[in-house]
Tab-separated table of C-alpha atoms in Angstrom:
chain	number	residue	atom	x	y	z
L	1	UNK	CA	-21.408	-16.597	-39.861
L	2	UNK	CA	-24.621	-18.272	-38.737
L	3	UNK	CA	-26.831	-17.352	-35.803
L	4	UNK	CA	-25.014	-19.777	-33.501
L	5	UNK	CA	-21.628	-18.337	-34.508
L	6	UNK	CA	-22.821	-14.758	-33.877
L	7	UNK	CA	-24.289	-15.776	-30.538
L	8	UNK	CA	-21.053	-17.482	-29.432
L	9	UNK	CA	-19.001	-14.483	-30.583
L	10	UNK	CA	-21.200	-12.008	-28.664
L	11	UNK	CA	-21.296	-14.245	-25.571
L	12	UNK	CA	-17.493	-14.516	-25.596
L	13	UNK	CA	-17.094	-10.767	-26.114
L	14	UNK	CA	-19.465	-9.977	-23.246
L	15	UNK	CA	-17.687	-12.447	-20.956
L	16	UNK	CA	-14.304	-10.868	-21.705
L	17	UNK	CA	-15.638	-7.330	-21.164
L	18	UNK	CA	-17.379	-8.303	-17.925
L	19	UNK	CA	-14.206	-9.930	-16.605
L	20	UNK	CA	-12.190	-6.802	-17.406
L	21	UNK	CA	-14.668	-4.642	-15.490
L	22	UNK	CA	-14.746	-6.882	-12.425
L	23	UNK	CA	-10.957	-7.251	-12.416
L	24	UNK	CA	-10.721	-3.496	-11.848
L	25	UNK	CA	-12.759	-3.462	-8.627
L	26	UNK	CA	-11.156	-2.613	-5.294
L	27	UNK	CA	-11.604	-5.191	-2.544
L	28	UNK	CA	-13.573	-3.942	0.464
L	29	UNK	CA	-11.510	-3.080	3.559
L	30	UNK	CA	-11.349	-5.903	6.098
L	31	UNK	CA	-9.704	-6.382	9.497
L	32	UNK	CA	-6.181	-7.800	9.498
L	33	UNK	CA	-3.063	-8.171	11.641
L	34	UNK	CA	0.563	-7.764	10.535
L	35	UNK	CA	3.591	-8.527	12.693
L	36	UNK	CA	7.033	-6.978	12.928
L	37	UNK	CA	9.819	-8.979	11.235
L	38	UNK	CA	10.939	-10.423	14.589
L	39	UNK	CA	7.358	-11.080	15.819
L	40	UNK	CA	7.706	-8.911	18.941
L	41	UNK	CA	5.015	-6.415	17.853
L	42	UNK	CA	1.906	-6.466	15.708
L	43	UNK	CA	-0.476	-3.951	14.179
L	44	UNK	CA	-4.221	-4.560	13.962
L	45	UNK	CA	-6.151	-2.629	11.283
L	46	UNK	CA	-9.949	-2.475	11.592
L	47	UNK	CA	-12.378	-0.802	9.163
L	48	UNK	CA	-15.461	1.029	10.434
L	49	UNK	CA	-18.131	-1.668	11.059
L	50	UNK	CA	-21.124	0.396	9.933
L	51	UNK	CA	-19.520	1.355	6.597
L	52	UNK	CA	-16.254	-0.381	5.652
L	53	UNK	CA	-15.778	2.044	2.739
L	54	UNK	CA	-15.617	5.014	5.126
L	55	UNK	CA	-11.860	4.824	5.621
L	56	UNK	CA	-11.768	8.004	7.717
L	57	UNK	CA	-13.454	6.079	10.551
L	58	UNK	CA	-11.099	3.081	10.488
L	59	UNK	CA	-8.809	2.432	13.450
L	60	UNK	CA	-5.582	0.636	14.148
L	61	UNK	CA	-3.501	-0.288	17.153
L	62	UNK	CA	0.111	-1.306	17.620
L	63	UNK	CA	0.714	-3.978	20.260
L	64	UNK	CA	3.768	-5.329	22.024
L	65	UNK	CA	3.655	-9.116	22.501
L	66	UNK	CA	3.937	-10.054	26.175
L	67	UNK	CA	3.776	-13.327	28.089
L	68	UNK	CA	0.468	-12.250	29.672
L	69	UNK	CA	-1.772	-9.701	28.014
L	70	UNK	CA	-0.311	-7.865	25.040
L	71	UNK	CA	0.299	-4.150	25.618
L	72	UNK	CA	-1.186	-1.429	23.383
L	73	UNK	CA	1.680	0.901	22.446
L	74	UNK	CA	-0.345	3.403	20.392
L	75	UNK	CA	-3.549	3.772	18.420
L	76	UNK	CA	-4.251	5.434	15.076
L	77	UNK	CA	-7.505	6.546	13.467
L	78	UNK	CA	-8.803	8.422	10.472
L	79	UNK	CA	-7.333	6.145	7.804
L	80	UNK	CA	-7.358	2.583	6.492
L	81	UNK	CA	-4.508	0.932	4.603
L	82	UNK	CA	-4.522	-2.424	2.873
L	83	UNK	CA	-0.805	-2.761	3.605
L	84	UNK	CA	1.383	-1.563	6.474
L	85	UNK	CA	4.863	-2.465	7.681
L	86	UNK	CA	6.234	-2.063	11.211
L	87	UNK	CA	9.712	-1.950	12.663
L	88	UNK	CA	10.971	-4.571	15.127
L	89	UNK	CA	10.614	-2.175	18.060
L	90	UNK	CA	7.080	-1.206	16.968
L	91	UNK	CA	7.954	2.485	17.030
L	92	UNK	CA	7.844	3.014	13.265
L	93	UNK	CA	4.991	2.220	10.894
L	94	UNK	CA	4.885	2.557	7.117
L	95	UNK	CA	1.469	2.949	5.520
L	96	UNK	CA	1.054	2.216	1.829
L	97	UNK	CA	-1.526	4.124	-0.181
L	98	UNK	CA	-4.513	2.504	-1.850
L	99	UNK	CA	-4.830	1.502	-5.475
L	100	UNK	CA	-5.138	4.985	-7.022
L	101	UNK	CA	-7.718	5.842	-9.666
L	102	UNK	CA	-7.749	8.326	-12.517
L	103	UNK	CA	-4.512	10.102	-13.337
L	104	UNK	CA	-1.604	10.512	-10.884
L	105	UNK	CA	-2.099	13.569	-8.701
L	106	UNK	CA	-0.849	15.105	-5.486
L	107	UNK	CA	-3.862	13.813	-3.506
L	108	UNK	CA	-3.016	10.137	-4.149
L	109	UNK	CA	-1.110	8.734	-1.178
L	110	UNK	CA	1.882	6.591	-2.097
L	111	UNK	CA	3.585	6.139	1.294
L	112	UNK	CA	3.224	7.664	4.760
L	113	UNK	CA	5.670	7.229	7.633
L	114	UNK	CA	4.735	7.244	11.318
L	115	UNK	CA	6.673	7.338	14.584
L	116	UNK	CA	4.777	6.353	17.747
L	117	UNK	CA	1.507	6.681	15.824
L	118	UNK	CA	2.163	10.230	14.571
L	119	UNK	CA	2.746	10.945	10.897
L	120	UNK	CA	6.293	12.128	10.176
L	121	UNK	CA	6.362	12.196	6.371
L	122	UNK	CA	3.948	11.635	3.487
L	123	UNK	CA	4.575	11.146	-0.236
L	124	UNK	CA	2.034	11.302	-3.032
L	125	UNK	CA	2.385	9.183	-6.144
L	126	UNK	CA	3.433	12.337	-8.012
L	127	UNK	CA	6.246	12.870	-5.496
L	128	UNK	CA	7.745	9.472	-6.350
L	129	UNK	CA	7.178	9.241	-10.103
L	130	UNK	CA	9.522	10.773	-12.657
L	131	UNK	CA	6.998	10.818	-15.536
L	132	UNK	CA	3.416	10.365	-14.348
L	133	UNK	CA	2.100	10.311	-17.919
L	134	UNK	CA	3.787	6.954	-18.563
L	135	UNK	CA	2.349	4.889	-15.691
L	136	UNK	CA	0.336	1.764	-16.619
L	137	UNK	CA	-3.430	2.224	-16.389
L	138	UNK	CA	-6.430	-0.064	-16.223
L	139	UNK	CA	-10.008	0.928	-16.926
L	140	UNK	CA	-10.178	3.140	-13.831
L	141	UNK	CA	-6.893	2.825	-11.906
L	142	UNK	CA	-3.187	3.320	-12.398
L	143	UNK	CA	-0.140	1.566	-11.010
L	144	UNK	CA	2.881	3.413	-9.655
L	145	UNK	CA	4.419	0.657	-7.507
L	146	UNK	CA	6.149	-2.439	-8.821
L	147	UNK	CA	7.717	-3.878	-5.675
L	148	UNK	CA	8.114	-3.284	-1.941
L	149	UNK	CA	11.298	-4.379	-0.218
L	150	UNK	CA	10.828	-4.401	3.545
L	151	UNK	CA	13.821	-6.667	4.183
L	152	UNK	CA	15.905	-3.678	5.296
L	153	UNK	CA	13.363	-2.520	7.891
L	154	UNK	CA	15.420	-3.949	10.764
L	155	UNK	CA	18.281	-1.682	9.634
L	156	UNK	CA	15.857	1.265	9.630
L	157	UNK	CA	15.478	1.453	5.851
L	158	UNK	CA	12.543	0.728	3.562
L	159	UNK	CA	12.628	0.478	-0.235
L	160	UNK	CA	10.144	0.519	-3.078
L	161	UNK	CA	10.630	0.055	-6.799
L	162	UNK	CA	8.370	2.132	-9.031
L	163	UNK	CA	6.957	0.963	-12.356
L	164	UNK	CA	9.626	3.197	-13.896
L	165	UNK	CA	12.253	0.806	-12.472
L	166	UNK	CA	13.511	3.329	-9.920
L	167	UNK	CA	14.412	2.069	-6.438
L	168	UNK	CA	13.672	4.592	-3.703
L	169	UNK	CA	15.068	3.901	-0.232
L	170	UNK	CA	13.719	5.729	2.808
L	171	UNK	CA	14.872	6.244	6.388
L	172	UNK	CA	12.004	4.734	8.419
L	173	UNK	CA	12.629	7.102	11.356
L	174	UNK	CA	12.150	10.315	9.373
L	175	UNK	CA	10.583	9.149	6.111
L	176	UNK	CA	13.263	11.040	4.196
L	177	UNK	CA	14.550	9.642	0.918
L	178	UNK	CA	18.072	8.309	1.398
L	179	UNK	CA	18.639	7.548	-2.265
L	180	UNK	CA	16.783	7.072	-5.517
L	181	UNK	CA	18.385	5.234	-8.416
L	182	UNK	CA	17.447	3.204	-11.480
L	183	UNK	CA	17.402	-0.553	-10.930
L	184	UNK	CA	18.770	-3.238	-13.160
L	185	UNK	CA	16.006	-5.226	-14.859
L	186	UNK	CA	17.071	-8.460	-13.113
L	187	UNK	CA	16.781	-6.797	-9.649
L	188	UNK	CA	13.039	-6.203	-9.961
L	189	UNK	CA	12.014	-9.770	-10.747
């Protein structure tokens, strides 16, 4: 292999390694709005302006849509989530945990449930996994969640499918697990 061949090989190798490293970075928190399935309520999540990475200073507010000014129903603070779901009446909020790093542990939030802005139930990734040693990992993170199914939220249920192909369905009012069962491979696609 000549000098040009070695150079091209090393350049390609470095490009692939650099891409793998950057692909494993977490996006910075940013403001966003999510609406209830029927559009009657919305939740606004806002990171701390002075330091978006300081998630303990983030805030959120749940609003009811009105013909005049929208009405604030409740406010939350002390956490940031990249993904939340709200019920049609705005009373119940489901907060998804961040992209966890390292190995699964009890400190890694999977899902938290709220009623009127107050936490009712919290699950760690370890709470929802059957065999934490088998979860897929990247360079610095792991994946526990395969799919979220919020289509039942209007009937007061919320489901997730883990990477282990287990569907877990929760009562959105209490956060309690209603059932947990293996899925068929075709159901998760």
